[in-house]
mmCIF file of C-alpha atoms in Angstrom:
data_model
loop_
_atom_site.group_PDB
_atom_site.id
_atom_site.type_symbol
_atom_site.label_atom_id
_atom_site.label_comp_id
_atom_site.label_asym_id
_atom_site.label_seq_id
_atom_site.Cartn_x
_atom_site.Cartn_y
_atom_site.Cartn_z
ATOM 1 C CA UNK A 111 0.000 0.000 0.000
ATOM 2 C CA UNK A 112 1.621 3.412 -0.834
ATOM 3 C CA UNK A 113 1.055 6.221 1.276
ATOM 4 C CA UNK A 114 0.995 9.788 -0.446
ATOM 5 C CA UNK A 115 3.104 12.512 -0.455
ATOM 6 C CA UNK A 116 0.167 14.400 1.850
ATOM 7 C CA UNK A 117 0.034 11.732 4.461
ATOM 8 C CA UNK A 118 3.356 11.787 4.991
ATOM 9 C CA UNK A 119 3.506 15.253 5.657
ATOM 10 C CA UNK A 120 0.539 15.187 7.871
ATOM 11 C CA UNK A 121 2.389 12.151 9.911
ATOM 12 C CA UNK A 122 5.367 13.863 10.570
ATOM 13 C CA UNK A 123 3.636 17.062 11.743
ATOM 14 C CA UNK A 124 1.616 15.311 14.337
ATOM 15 C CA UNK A 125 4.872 13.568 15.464
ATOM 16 C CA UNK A 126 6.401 17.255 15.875
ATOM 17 C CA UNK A 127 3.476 18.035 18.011
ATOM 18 C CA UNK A 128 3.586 15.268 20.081
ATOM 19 C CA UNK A 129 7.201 15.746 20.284
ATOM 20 C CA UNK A 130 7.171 19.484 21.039
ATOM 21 C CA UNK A 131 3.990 18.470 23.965
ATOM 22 C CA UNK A 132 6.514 15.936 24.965
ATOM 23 C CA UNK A 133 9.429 18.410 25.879
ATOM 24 C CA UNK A 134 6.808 20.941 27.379
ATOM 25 C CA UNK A 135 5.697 18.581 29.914
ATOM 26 C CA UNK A 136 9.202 17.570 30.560
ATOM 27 C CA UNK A 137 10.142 21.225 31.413
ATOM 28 C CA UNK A 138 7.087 21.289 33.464
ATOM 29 C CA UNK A 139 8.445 18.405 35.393
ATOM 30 C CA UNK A 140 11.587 20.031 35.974
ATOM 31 C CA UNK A 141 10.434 22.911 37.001
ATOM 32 C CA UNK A 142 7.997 21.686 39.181
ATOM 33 C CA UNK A 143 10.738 19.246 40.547
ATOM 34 C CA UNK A 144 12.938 22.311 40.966
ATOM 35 C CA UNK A 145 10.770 24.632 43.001
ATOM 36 C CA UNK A 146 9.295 21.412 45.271
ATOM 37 C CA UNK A 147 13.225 20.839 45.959
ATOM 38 C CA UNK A 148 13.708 24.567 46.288
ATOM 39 C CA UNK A 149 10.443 24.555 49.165
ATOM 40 C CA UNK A 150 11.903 20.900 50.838
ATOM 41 C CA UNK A 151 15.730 22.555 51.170
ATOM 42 C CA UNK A 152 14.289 25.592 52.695
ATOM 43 C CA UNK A 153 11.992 24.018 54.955
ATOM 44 C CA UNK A 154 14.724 21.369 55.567
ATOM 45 C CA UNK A 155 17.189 24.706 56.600
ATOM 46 C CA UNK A 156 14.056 26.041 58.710
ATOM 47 C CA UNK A 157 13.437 22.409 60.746
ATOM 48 C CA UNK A 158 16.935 21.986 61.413
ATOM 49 C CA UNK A 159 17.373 25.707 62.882
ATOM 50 C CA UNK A 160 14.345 25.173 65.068
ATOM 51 C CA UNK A 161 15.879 22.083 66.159
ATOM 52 C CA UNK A 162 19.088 23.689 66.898
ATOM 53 C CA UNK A 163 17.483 26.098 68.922
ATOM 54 C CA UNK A 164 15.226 23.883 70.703
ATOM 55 C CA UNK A 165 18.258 21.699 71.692
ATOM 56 C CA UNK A 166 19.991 24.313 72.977
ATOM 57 C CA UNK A 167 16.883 25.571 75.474
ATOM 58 C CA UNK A 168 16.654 21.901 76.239
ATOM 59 C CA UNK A 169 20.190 21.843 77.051
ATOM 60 C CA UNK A 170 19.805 24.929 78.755
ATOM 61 C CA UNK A 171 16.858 23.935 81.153
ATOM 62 C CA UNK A 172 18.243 21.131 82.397
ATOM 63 C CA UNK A 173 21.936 22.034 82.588
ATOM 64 C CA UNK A 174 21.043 25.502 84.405
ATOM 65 C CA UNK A 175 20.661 23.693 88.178
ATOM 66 C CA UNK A 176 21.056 24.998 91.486
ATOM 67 C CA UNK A 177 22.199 23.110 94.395
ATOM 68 C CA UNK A 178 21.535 23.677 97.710
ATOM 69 C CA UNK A 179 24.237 21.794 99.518
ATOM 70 C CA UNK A 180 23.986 22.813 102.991
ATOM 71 C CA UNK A 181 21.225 24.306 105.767
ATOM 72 C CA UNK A 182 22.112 25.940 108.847
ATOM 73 C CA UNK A 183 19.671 27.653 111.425
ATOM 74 C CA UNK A 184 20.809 30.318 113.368
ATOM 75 C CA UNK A 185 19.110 31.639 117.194
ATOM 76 C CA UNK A 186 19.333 35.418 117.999
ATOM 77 C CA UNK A 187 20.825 36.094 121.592
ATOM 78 C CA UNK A 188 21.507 38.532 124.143
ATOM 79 C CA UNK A 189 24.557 35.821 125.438
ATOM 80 C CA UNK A 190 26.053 32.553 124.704
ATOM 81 C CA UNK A 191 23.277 31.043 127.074
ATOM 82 C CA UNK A 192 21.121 33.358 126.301
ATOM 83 C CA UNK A 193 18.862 32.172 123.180
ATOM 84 C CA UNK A 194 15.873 32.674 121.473
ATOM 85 C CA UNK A 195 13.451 29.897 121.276
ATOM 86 C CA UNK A 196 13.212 29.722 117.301
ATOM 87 C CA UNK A 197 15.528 29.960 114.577
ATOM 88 C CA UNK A 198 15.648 33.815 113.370
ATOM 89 C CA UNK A 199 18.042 33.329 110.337
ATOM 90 C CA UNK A 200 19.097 30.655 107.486
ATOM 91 C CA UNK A 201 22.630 29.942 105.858
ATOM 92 C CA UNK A 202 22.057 28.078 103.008
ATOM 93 C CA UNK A 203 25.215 27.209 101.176
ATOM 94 C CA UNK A 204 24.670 26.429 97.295
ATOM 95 C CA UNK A 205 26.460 25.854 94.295
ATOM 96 C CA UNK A 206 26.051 24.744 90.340
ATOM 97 C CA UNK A 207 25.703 21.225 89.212
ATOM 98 C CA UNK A 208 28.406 19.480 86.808
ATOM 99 C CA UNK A 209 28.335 21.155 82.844
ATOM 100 C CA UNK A 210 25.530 24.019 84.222
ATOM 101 C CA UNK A 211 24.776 27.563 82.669
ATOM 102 C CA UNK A 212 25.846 30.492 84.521
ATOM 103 C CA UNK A 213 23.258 31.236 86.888
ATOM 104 C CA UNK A 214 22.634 35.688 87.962
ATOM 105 C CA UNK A 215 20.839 35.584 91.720
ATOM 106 C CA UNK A 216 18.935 38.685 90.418
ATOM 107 C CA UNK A 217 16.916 36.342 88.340
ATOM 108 C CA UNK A 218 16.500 33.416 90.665
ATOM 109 C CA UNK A 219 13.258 33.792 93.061
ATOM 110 C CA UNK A 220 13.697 32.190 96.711
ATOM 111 C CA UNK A 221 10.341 31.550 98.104
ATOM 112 C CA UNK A 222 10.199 30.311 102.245
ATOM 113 C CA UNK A 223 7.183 28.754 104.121
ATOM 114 C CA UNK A 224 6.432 27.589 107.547
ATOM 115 C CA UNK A 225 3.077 26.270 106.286
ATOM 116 C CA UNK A 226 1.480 29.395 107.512
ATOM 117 C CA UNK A 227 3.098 31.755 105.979
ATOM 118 C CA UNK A 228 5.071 32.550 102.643
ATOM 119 C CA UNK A 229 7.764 35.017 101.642
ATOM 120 C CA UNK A 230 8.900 35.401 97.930
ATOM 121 C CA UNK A 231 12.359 37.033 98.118
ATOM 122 C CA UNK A 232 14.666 38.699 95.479
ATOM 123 C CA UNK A 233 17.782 39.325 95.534
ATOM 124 C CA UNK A 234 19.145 42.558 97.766
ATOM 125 C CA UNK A 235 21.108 43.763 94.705
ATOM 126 C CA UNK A 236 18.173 43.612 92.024
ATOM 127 C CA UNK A 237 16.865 47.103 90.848
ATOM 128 C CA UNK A 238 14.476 45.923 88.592
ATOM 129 C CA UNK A 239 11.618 43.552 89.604
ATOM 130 C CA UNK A 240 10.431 45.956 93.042
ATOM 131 C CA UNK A 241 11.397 49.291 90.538
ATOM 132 C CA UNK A 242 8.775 51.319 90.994
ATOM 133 C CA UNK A 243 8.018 55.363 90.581
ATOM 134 C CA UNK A 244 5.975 57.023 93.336
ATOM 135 C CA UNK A 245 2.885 59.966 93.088
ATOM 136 C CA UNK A 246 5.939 62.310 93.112
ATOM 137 C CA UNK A 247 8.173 61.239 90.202
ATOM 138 C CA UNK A 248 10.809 60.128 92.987
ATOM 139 C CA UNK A 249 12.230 56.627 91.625
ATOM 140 C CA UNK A 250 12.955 53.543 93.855
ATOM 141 C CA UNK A 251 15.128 51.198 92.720
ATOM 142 C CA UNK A 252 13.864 48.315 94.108
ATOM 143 C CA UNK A 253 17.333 47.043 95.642
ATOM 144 C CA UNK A 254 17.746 46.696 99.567
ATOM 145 C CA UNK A 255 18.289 50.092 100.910
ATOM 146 C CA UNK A 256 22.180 50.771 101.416
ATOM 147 C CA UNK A 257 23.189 46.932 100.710
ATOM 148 C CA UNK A 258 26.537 46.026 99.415
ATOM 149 C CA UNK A 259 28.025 49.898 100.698
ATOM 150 C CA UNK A 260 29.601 48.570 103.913
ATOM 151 C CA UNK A 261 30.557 44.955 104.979
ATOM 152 C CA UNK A 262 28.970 41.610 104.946
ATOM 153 C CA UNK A 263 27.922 42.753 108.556
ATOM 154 C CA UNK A 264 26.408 45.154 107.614
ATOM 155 C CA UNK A 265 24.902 43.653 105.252
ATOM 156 C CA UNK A 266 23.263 41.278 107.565
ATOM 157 C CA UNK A 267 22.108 44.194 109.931
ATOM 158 C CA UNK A 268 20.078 46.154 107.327
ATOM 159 C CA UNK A 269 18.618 42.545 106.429
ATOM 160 C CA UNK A 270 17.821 41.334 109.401
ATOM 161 C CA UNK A 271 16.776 44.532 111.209
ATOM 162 C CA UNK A 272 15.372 47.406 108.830
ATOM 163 C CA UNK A 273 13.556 48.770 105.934
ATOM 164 C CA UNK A 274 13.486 49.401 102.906
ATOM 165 C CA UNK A 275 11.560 51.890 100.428
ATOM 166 C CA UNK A 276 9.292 51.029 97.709
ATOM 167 C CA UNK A 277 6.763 52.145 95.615
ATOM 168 C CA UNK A 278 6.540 54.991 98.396
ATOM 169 C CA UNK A 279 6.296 53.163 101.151
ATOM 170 C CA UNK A 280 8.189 50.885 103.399
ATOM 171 C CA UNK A 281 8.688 46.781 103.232
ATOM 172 C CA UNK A 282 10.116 44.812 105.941
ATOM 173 C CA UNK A 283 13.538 43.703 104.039
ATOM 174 C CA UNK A 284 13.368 40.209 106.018
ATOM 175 C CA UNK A 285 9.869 39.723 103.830
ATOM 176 C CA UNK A 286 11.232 40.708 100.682
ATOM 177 C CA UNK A 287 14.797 40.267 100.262
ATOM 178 C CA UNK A 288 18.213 38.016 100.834
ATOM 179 C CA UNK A 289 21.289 38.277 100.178
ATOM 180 C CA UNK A 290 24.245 36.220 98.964
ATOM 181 C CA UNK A 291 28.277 36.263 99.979
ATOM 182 C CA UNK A 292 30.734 34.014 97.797
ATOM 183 C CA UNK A 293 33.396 31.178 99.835
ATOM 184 C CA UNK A 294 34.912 29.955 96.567
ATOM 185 C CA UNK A 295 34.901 31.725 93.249
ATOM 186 C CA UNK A 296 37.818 31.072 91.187
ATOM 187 C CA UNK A 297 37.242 33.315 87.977
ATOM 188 C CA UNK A 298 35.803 36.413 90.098
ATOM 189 C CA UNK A 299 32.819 36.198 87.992
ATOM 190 C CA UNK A 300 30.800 36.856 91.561
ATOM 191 C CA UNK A 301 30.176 40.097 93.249
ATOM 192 C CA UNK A 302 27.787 41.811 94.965
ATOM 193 C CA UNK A 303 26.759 44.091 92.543
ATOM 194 C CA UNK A 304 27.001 41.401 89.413
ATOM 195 C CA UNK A 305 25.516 37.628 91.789
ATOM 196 C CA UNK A 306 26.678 35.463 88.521
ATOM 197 C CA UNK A 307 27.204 31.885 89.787
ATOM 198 C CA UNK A 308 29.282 29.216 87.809
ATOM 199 C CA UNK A 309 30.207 26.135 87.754
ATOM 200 C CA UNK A 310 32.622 25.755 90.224
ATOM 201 C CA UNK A 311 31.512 28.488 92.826
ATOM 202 C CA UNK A 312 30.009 28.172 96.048
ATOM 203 C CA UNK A 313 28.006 31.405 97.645
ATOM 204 C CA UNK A 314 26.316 31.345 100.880
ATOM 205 C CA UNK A 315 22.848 32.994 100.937
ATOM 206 C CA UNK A 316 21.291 34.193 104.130
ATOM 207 C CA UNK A 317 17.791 34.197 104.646
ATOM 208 C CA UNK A 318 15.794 36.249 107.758
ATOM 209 C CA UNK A 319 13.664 34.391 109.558
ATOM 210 C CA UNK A 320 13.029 36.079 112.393
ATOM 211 C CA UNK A 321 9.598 35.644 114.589
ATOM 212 C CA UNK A 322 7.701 38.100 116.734
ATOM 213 C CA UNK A 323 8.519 36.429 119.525
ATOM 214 C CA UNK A 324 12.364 37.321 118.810
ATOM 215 C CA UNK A 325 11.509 40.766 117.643
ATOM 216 C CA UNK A 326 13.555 43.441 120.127
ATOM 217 C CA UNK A 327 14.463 40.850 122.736
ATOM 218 C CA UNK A 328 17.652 40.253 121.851
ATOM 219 C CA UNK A 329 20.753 41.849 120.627
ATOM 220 C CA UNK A 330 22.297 39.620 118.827
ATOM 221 C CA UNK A 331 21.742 37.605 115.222
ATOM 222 C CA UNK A 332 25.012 35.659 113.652
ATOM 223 C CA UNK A 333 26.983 38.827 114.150
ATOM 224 C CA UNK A 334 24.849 41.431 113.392
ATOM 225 C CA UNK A 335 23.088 44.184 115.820
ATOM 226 C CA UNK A 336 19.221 43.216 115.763
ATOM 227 C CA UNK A 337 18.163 45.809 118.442
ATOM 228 C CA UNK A 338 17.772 49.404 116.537
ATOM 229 C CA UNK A 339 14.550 48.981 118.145
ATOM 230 C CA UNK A 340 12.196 49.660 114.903
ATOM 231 C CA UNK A 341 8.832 47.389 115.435
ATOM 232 C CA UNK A 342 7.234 44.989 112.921
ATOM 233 C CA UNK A 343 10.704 44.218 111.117
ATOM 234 C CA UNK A 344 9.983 40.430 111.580
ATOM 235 C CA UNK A 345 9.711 37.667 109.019
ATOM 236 C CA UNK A 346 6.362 36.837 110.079
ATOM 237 C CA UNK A 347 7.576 33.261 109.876
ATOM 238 C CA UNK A 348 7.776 30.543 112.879
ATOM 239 C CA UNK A 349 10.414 28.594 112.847
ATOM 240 C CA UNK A 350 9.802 26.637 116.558
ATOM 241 C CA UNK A 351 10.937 23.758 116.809
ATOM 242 C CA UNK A 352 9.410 20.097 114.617
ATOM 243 C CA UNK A 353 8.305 23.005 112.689
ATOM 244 C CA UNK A 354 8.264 22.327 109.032
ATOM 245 C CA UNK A 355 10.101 24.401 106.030
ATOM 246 C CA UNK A 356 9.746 24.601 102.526
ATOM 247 C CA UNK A 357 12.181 26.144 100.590
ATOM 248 C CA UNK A 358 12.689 26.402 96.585
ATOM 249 C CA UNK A 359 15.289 28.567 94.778
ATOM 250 C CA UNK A 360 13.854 29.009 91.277
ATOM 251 C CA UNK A 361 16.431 30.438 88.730
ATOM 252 C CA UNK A 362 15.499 32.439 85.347
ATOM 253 C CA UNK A 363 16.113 29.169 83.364
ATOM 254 C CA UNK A 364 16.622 25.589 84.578
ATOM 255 C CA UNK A 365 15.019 23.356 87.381
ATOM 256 C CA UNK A 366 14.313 24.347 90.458
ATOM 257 C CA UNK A 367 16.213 23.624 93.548
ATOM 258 C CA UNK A 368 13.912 22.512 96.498
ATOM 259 C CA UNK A 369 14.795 21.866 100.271
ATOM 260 C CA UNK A 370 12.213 20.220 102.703
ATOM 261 C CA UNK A 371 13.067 19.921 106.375
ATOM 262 C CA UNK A 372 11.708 19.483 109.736
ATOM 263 C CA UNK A 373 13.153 20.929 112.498
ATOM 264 C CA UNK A 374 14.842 19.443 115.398
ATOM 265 C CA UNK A 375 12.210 18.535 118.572
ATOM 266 C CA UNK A 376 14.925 21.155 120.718
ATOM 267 C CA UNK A 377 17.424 23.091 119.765
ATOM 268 C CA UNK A 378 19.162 22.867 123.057
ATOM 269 C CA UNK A 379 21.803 24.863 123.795
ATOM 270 C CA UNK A 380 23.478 25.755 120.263
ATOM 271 C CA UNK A 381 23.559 28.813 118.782
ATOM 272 C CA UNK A 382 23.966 27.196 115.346
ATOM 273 C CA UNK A 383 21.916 24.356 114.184
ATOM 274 C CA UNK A 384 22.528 21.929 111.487
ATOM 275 C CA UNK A 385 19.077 21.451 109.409
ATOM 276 C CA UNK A 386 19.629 20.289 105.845
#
């Protein structure tokens, strides 16, 4: 059977078509293939930067741990025989965990309770969570009045045994503040004025806890001068003894760091008393 001149021409422009349709869809393809790879790289670059970052707050909220390490309860007196009948201050000695994040006390919340009461402290030093501007325009910084211009016993004096001003008008500094002292810090990355902790470092942190029935009845507290004789500068708190304590230290970032203890059925006749 011959096939004409016409056909022929007719068969070979439908196979250009389909040809031409052919390398159409193929771009298609590639382009298509091209932008979805473009999209999956991106998002790929995206996933793994999220993942990068959440790693790193992971690693960060369980690295960044306090320790407490140590507990000791402290009686005001008038004499070494002399004693009150509750504890009136708290030592607690702490320290970072193996590998942690720098931890700055200004960040970390310490809150006490006798199961009665509760006090949520900040650190003496931090001007910025109690900063506050009274009716006048007059600005309070929020920080412990006068702490960290004299020395530690001083220190312990305003904290124990006076005010403060904020927001116009007084707080009790035993309700609202503590403050910290270092023993060991081997890169001087610790001061009073900058609290960083690291790994490595251990600070002592004092804590007033002292009861009404202490208040301006003795002289006396560690080795500071609790008798200036100003009322209602108590802790509220009662730590008699078998009484219970709850204490938590909770930093910016990290776990918490929790102490529960009971205290002794008598404190007998020391001064100092070992609790946790």
């Amino acid at each position: 059977m011959r096939v004409s001149a016409a056909t022929k021409r007719k068969l070979s422009s439908t196979e250009g078509q389909i040809g031409i349709g052919t390398l159409i869809i193929f771009i298609a393809m590639v382009l298509v293939a091209a932008v979805a790879a473009s999209v999956l790289i991106q998002t790929s670059g995206v996933l793994q930067q999220d993942a990068m970052s959440t790693g790193k707050e992971a690693s960060k909220e369980v690295s960044s741990n306090l320790q407490i390490q140590q507990i000791e309860g402290f009686r005001a007196k008038n004499t070494d025989s002399n004693l009150s009948s509750t504890i009136d201050a708290l030592k607690l000695t702490i320290g970072l965990n193996a590998a942690s994040e720098a931890v700055d006390l200004n960040q970390v919340i310490l809150t006490i309770s006798d199961g009665y009461i509760t006090n949520d402290l900040v650190y003496a030093g931090n001007e910025n969570t109690l900063r506050s501007i009274d009716s006048d325009g007059v600005i309070d910084s929020g920080a412990m009045g006068d702490y960290g211009l004299g020395n530690a016993t001083r220190d312990r004096e305003l904290l124990f045994d006076f005010l403060s001003q904020n927001d116009g008008e007084f707080v009790v500094n035993q309700r609202t503040y503590y403050i910290a002292d270092k023993v060991r810090d081997d890169d001087n990355s610790f001061s009073v004025m900058n609290p960083v902790i690291t790994s490595g470092d251990v600070i002592v942190i004092y804590v007033g806890t002292l009861s009404e029935v202490s208040d301006n009845q003795y002289r006396y507290l560690i080795d500071a001068r609790v008798d200036n004789g100003v009322a209602q500068t108590t802790s509220q708190l009662d730590l008699s003894p078998r009484a219970t304590v709850n204490l938590v230290m909770t930093p910016e970032a990290g776990a918490s760091a929790t102490a529960d203890f009971t205290l002794p059925s008598t404190f007998g006749s020391k001064e100092r008393v070992a609790l946790y």
